[in-house]
Coordinates of C-alpha atoms in Angstrom, one line a residue:
X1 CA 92.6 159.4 78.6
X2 CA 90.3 156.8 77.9
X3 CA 89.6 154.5 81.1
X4 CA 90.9 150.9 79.3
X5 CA 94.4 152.9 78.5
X6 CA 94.5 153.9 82.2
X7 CA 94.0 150.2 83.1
X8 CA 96.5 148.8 80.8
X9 CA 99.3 151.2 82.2
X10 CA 97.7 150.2 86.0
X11 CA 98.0 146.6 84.8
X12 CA 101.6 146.8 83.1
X13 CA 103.0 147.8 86.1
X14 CA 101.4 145.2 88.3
X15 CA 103.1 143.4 86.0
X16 CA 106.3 144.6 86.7
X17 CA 106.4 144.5 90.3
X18 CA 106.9 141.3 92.2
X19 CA 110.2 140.3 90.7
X20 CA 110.6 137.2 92.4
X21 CA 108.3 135.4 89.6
X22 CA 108.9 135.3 85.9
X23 CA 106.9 137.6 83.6
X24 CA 105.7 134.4 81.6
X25 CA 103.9 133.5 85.1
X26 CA 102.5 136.7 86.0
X27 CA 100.7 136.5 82.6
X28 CA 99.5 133.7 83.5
X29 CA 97.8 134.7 86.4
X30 CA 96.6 137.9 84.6
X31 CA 94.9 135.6 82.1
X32 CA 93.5 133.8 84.8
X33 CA 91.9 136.5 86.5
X34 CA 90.6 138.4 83.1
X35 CA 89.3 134.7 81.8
X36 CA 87.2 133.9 85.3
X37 CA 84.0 132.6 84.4
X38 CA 82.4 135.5 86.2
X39 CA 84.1 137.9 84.9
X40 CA 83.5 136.4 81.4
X41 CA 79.8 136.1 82.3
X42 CA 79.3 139.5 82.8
X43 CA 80.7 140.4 80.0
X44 CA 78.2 138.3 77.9
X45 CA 75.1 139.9 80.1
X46 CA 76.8 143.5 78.8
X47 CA 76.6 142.6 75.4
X48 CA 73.1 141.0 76.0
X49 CA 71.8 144.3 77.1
X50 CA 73.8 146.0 74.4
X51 CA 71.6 143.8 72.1
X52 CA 68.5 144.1 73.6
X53 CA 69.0 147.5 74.0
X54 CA 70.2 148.7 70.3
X55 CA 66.9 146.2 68.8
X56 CA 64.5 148.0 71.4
X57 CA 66.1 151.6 70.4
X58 CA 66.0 151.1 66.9
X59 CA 62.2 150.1 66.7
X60 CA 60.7 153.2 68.3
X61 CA 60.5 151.7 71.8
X62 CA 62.4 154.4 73.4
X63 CA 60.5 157.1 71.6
X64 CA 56.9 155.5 72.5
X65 CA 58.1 155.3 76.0
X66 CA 59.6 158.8 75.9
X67 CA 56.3 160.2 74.4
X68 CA 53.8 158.3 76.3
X69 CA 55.1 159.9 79.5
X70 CA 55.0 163.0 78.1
X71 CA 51.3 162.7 76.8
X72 CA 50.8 161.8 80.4
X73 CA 52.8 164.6 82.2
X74 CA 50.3 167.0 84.0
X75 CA 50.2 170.5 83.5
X76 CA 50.4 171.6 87.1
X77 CA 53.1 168.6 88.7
X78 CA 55.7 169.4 85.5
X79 CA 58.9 168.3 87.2
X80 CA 57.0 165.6 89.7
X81 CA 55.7 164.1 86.1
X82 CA 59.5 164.6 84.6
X83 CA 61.1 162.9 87.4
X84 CA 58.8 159.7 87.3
X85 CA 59.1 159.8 83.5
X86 CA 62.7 159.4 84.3
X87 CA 62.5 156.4 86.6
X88 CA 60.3 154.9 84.3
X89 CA 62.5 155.4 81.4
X90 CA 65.9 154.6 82.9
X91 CA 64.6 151.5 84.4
X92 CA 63.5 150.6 81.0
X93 CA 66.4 151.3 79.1
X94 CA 68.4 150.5 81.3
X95 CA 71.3 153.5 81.0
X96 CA 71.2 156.7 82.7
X97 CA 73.0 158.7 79.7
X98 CA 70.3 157.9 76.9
X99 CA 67.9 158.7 79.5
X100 CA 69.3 162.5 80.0
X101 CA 70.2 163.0 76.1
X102 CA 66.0 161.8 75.8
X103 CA 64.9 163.9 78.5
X104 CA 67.0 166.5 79.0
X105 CA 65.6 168.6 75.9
X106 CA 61.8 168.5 77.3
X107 CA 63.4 169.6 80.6
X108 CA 64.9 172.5 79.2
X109 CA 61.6 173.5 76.7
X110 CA 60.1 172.8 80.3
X111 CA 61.9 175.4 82.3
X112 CA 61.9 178.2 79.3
X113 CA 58.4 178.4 79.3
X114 CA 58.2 178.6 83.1
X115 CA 60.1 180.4 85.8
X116 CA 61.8 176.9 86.8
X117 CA 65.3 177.1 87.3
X118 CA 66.8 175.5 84.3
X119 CA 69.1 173.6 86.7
X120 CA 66.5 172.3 88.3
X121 CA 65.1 170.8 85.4
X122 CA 68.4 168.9 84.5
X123 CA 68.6 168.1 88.2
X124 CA 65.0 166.5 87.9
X125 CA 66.1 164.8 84.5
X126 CA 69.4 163.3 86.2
X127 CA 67.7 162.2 89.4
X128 CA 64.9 159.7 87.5
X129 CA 68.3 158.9 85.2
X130 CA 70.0 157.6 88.5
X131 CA 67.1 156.0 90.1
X132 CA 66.4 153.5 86.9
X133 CA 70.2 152.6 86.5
X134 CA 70.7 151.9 90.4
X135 CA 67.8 149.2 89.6
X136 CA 67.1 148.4 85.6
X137 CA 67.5 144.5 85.3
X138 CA 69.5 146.2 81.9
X139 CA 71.8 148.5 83.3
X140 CA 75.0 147.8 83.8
X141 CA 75.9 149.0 86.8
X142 CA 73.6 146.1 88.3
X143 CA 74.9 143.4 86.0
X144 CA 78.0 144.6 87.8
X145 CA 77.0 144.7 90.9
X146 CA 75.2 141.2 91.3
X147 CA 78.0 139.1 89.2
X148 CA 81.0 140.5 91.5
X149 CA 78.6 139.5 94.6
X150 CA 77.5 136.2 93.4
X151 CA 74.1 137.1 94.0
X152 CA 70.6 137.3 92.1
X153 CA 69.0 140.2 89.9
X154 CA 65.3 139.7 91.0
X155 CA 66.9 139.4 94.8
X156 CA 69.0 142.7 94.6
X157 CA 66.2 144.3 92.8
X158 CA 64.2 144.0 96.0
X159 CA 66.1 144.7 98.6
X160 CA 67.6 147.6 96.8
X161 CA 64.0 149.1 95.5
X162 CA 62.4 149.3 99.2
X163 CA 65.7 151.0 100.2
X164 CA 66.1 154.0 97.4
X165 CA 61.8 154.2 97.1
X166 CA 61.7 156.5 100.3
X167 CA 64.4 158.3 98.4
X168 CA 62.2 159.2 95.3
X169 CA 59.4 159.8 97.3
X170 CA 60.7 162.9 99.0
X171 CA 62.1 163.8 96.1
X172 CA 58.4 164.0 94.2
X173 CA 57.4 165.8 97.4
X174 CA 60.1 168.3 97.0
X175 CA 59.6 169.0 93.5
X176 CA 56.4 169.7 93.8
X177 CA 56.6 172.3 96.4
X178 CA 59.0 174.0 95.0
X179 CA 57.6 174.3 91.5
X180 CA 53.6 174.6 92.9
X181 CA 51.8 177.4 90.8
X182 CA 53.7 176.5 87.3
X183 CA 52.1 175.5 84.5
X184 CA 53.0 174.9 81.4
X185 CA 52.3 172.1 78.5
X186 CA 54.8 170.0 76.7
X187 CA 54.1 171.2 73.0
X188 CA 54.1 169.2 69.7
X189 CA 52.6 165.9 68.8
X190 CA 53.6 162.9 71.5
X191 CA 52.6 159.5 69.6
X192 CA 53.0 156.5 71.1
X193 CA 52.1 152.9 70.4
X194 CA 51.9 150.8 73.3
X195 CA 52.9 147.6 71.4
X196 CA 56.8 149.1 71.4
X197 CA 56.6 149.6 75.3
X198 CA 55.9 145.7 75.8
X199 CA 59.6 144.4 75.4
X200 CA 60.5 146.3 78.2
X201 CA 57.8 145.7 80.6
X202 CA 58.4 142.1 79.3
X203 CA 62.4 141.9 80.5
X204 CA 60.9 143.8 83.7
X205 CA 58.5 141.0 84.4
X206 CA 60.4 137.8 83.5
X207 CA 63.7 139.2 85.2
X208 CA 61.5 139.6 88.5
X209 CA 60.2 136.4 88.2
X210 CA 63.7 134.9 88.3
X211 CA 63.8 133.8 84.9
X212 CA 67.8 133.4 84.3
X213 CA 68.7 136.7 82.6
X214 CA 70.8 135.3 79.8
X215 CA 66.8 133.6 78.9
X216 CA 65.8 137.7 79.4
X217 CA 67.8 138.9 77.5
X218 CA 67.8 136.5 74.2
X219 CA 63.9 136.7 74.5
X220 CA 63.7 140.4 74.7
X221 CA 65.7 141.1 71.8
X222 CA 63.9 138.7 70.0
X223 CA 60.8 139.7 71.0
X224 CA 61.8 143.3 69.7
X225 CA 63.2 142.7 66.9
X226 CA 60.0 140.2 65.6
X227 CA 57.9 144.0 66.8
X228 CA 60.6 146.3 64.8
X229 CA 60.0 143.8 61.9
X230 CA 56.7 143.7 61.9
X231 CA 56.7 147.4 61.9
X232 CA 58.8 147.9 59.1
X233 CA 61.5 149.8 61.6
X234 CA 63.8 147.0 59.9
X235 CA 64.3 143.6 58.0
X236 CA 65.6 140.6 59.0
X237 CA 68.7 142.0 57.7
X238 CA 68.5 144.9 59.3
X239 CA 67.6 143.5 62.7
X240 CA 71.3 141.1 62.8
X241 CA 72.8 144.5 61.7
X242 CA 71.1 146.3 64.5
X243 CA 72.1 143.6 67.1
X244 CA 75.4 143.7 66.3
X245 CA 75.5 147.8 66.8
X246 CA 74.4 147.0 70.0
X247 CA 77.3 144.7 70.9
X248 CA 79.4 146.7 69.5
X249 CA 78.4 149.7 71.8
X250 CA 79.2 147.7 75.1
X251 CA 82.0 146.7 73.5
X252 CA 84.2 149.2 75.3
X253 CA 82.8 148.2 78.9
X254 CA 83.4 144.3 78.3
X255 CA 87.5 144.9 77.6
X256 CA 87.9 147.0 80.4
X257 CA 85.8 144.2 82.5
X258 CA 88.0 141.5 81.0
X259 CA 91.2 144.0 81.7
X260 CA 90.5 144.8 85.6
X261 CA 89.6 141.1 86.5
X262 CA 93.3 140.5 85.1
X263 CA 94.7 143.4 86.9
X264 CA 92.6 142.4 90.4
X265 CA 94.0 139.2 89.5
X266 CA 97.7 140.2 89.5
X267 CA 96.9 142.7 92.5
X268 CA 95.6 139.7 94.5
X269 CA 98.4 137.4 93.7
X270 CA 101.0 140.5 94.5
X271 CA 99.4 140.6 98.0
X272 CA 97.6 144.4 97.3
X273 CA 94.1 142.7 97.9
X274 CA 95.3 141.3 101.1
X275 CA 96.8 144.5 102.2
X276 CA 94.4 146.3 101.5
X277 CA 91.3 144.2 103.3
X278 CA 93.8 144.5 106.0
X279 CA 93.4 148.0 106.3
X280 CA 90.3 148.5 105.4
X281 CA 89.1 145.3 107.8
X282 CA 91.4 147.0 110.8
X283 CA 89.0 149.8 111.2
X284 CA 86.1 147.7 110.6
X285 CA 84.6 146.8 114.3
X286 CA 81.2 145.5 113.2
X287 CA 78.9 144.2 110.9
X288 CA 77.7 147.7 110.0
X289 CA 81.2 149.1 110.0
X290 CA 82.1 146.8 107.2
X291 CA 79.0 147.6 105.3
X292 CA 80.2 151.4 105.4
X293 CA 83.4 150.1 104.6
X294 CA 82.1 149.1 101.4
X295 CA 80.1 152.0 100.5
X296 CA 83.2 154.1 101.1
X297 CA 85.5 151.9 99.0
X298 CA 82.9 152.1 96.4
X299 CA 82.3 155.6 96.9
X300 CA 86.2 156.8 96.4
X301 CA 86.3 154.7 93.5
X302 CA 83.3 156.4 92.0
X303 CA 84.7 159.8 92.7
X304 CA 88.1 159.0 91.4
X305 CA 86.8 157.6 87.6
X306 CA 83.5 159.5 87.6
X307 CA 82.3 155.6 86.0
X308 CA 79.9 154.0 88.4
X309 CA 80.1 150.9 86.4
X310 CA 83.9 150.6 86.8
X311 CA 84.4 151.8 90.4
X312 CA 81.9 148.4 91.4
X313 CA 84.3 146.4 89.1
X314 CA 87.3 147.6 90.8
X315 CA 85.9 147.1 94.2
X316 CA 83.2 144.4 94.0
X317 CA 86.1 141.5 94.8
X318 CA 87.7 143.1 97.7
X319 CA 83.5 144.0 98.8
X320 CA 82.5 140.1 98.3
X321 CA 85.1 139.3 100.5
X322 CA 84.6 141.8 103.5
X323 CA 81.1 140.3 102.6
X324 CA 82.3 137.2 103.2
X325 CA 84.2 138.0 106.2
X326 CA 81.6 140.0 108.3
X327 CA 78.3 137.9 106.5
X328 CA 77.1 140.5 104.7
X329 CA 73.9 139.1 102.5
X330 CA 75.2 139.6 99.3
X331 CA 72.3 140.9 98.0
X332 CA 72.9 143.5 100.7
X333 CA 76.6 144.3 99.5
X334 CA 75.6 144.3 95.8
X335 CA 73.0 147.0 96.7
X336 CA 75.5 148.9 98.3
X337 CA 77.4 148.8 96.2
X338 CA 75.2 150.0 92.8
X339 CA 73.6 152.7 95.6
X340 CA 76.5 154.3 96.3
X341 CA 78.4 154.4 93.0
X342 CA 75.2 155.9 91.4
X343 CA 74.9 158.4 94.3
X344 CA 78.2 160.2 93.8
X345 CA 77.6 159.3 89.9
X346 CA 74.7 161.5 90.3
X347 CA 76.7 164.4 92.0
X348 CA 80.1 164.9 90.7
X349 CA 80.1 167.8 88.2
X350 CA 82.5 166.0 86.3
X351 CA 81.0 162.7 85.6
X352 CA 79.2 162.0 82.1
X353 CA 75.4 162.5 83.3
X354 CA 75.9 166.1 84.9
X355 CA 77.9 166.9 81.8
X356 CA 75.7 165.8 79.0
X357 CA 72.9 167.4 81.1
X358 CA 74.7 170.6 81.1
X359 CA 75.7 170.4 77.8
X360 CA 72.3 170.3 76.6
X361 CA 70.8 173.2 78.2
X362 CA 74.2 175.7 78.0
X363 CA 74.7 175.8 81.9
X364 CA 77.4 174.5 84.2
X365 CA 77.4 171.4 85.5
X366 CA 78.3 172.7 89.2
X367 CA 75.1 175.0 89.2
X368 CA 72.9 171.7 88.9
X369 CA 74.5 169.9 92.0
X370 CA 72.3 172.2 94.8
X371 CA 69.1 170.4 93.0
X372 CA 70.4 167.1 93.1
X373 CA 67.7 165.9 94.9
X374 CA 67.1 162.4 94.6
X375 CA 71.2 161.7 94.6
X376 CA 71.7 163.1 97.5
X377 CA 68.6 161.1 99.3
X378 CA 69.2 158.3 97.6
X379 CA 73.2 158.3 99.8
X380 CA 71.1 159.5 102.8
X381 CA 68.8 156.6 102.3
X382 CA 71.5 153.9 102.0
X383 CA 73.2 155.3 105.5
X384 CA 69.7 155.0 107.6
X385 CA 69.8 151.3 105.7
X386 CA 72.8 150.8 107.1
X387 CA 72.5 152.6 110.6
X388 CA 69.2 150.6 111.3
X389 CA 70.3 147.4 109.6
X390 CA 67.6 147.7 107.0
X391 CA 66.5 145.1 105.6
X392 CA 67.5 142.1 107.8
X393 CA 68.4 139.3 105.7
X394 CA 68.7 135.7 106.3
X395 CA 72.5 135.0 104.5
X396 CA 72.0 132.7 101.7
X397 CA 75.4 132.3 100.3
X398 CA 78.6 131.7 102.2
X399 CA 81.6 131.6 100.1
X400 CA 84.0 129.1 100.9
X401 CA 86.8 129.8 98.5
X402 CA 86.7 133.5 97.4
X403 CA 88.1 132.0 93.5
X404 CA 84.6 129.7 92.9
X405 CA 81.5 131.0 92.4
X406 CA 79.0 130.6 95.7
X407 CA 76.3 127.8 96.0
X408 CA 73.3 127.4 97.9
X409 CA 73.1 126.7 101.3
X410 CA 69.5 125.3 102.6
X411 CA 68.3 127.3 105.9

């Protein structure tokens, strides 16, 4: 069942319930929730990326990426060189799907010509998948994760990098002990032109200079699309056309954003959101406590839709305001949030990377899970965050009405 048709029926019968108010006002304040200007925000950053994303795809900078990793991939680190491919990709593009579909195929050719575990491979592919859309300034899942926490991209970036980096670090480590004495080369012709890389190490940059990433975004794709022009990859024509695909392929992501900030909306007003930071606060004892409050939240979430980007819609209000409650940085809760959604994303057999991953090389999904290196480190790596308090932030935002979006406070 499609995830905006389980979200309609969850929302008609939020609807329904509360019979002390008339329908006609419960619209209302379904409306009101689905129209809030962060909600609506986000979903112009989605189809942003979408843009930027479909321009940058359809000009050969995916391929040039793809290829000058691989032209760079030595003979005797194959999977260390896969999985850092990975990272770089995903953080690039900014999706962990295209990453696998790209990757998953020289993985495969990889392990055939080797006495890798084919799982392993995928495992390798699906671990730098994860790492990039836990942090691309592109992805999703982190457009998510900072609008629901009223936070900054460049800010989340950092804090969640230096907490996932010891992560991939083991995980190079691991992969290349286990795979030390294989050799093998990626064949066939790799080209690459470096010109179709820039747009995105330019979005990289300005996005971690603060620029505001609406600014990224609209300069990216245009910076693309004047590179895919002058290339021939399209005319002017072709370029509006292109954009437009992209829109249209987050178009899907945007409704159900604009659906569940209705349906949180109603939930709220119903007094679900209350009853439920009641429980979840009446276990919570501490500061930490209500940080692991929030990666479990997130984490069931994930597990239940196998979405990452939906379970940190779902539960980034009710996490903003045991953020709130306990002072949790928010650039702290939006990192937990995106960690631990792309750490189970990363694991379920059932969600779309394992699948597509498994798909691709004729194996099941389940056998991939023992390899899942970096997914697994990248949970343990946000529990030791937690446990030692890592990294200790000065709060900048302290919201003062939960419904208006957080301003600055001076320190």
């Amino acid at each position: 069942m499609p995830l905006s048709v389980a979200v309609i029926i969850a929302g008609t019968v939020a609807l329904l319930m509360n019979r002390k108010e008339s329908l006609s006002k419960k619209i209302d304040i379904f409306c009101k929730g689905a129209g809030h200007s962060n909600i609506i925000l986000m979903c112009i950053i989605f189809v942003l990326a979408g843009a930027f994303a479909g321009v940058a795809k359809e000009m050969g900078a995916v391929e040039s990426t793809v290829n000058l990793g691989l032209s760079l991939l030595p003979a005797n680190l194959l999977m260390v060189g896969l999985f850092i491919i990975g990272c770089f990709i995903s953080t690039s593009m900014g999706t962990s799907m295209g990453t696998v579909v790209a990757l998953a195929p020289i993985g495969l050719g990889i392990a055939t010509q080797t006495d890798i575990p084919t799982a392993l491979a995928m495992a390798t592919v699906i671990g730098g998948a994860m790492f990039g859309d836990n942090l691309s300034m592109i992805s999703d899942t982190t457009i998510a994760a900072v609008r629901t926490q009223q936070t900054q991209m460049k800010d989340k970036f950092k804090v969640n990098f230096f907490i996932v980096l010891p992560g991939a670090i083991v995980t190079a480590i691991l992969l290349g002990i286990i795979t030390l004495g294989n050799h093998a080369s990626v064949t066939g012709d790799h080209p690459y032109e470096l010109v179709k890389v820039l747009p995105y190490v330019a979005v990289l940059v300005a996005a971690l200079l603060g620029v505001n990433v609406l600014i990224v975004l609209l300069g990216g794709t245009i910076f693309a699309g004047i590179i895919g022009i002058a290339y021939g990859s399209y005319d002017f024509l072709g370029f509006l056309q292109t954009v437009a695909k992209g829109v249209m392929s987050m178009e899907d992501i945007a409704i159900v954003a604009i659906l569940i900030g209705g349906l949180v909306e109603i939930i709220k007003y119903n007094g679900g959101i209350d009853y439920l930071l009641h429980f979840v606060t009446s276990k919570i004892r501490s500061k930490k406590g209500a940080e692991f409050g929030i990666a479990s939240l997130v984490s069931v979430a994930d597990i239940a839709t196998a979405n990452n980007t939906i379970s940190i819609i779902i539960t980034g209000p009710l996490a903003k305001n045991i953020a709130d409650e306990y002072e949790i940085d928010g650039r702290k809760s939006a990192s937990i949030l995106d960690l631990f959604s792309s750490c189970w994303q990363g694991i379920v057999p059932y969600g779309g990377q394992l699948l597509a991953a498994a798909s691709i090389a004729s194996i099941s999904p389940v056998s991939i899970i023992p390899y899942s290196f970096y997914p697994i480190l990248m949970g343990i790596c946000g529990v030791i965050a937690i446990l030692v308090g890592y990294p200790r932030l000065q709060r900048k935002e302290k919201a003062i009405n939960t419904n208006q979006p957080l301003k600055e406070k001076s320190l």
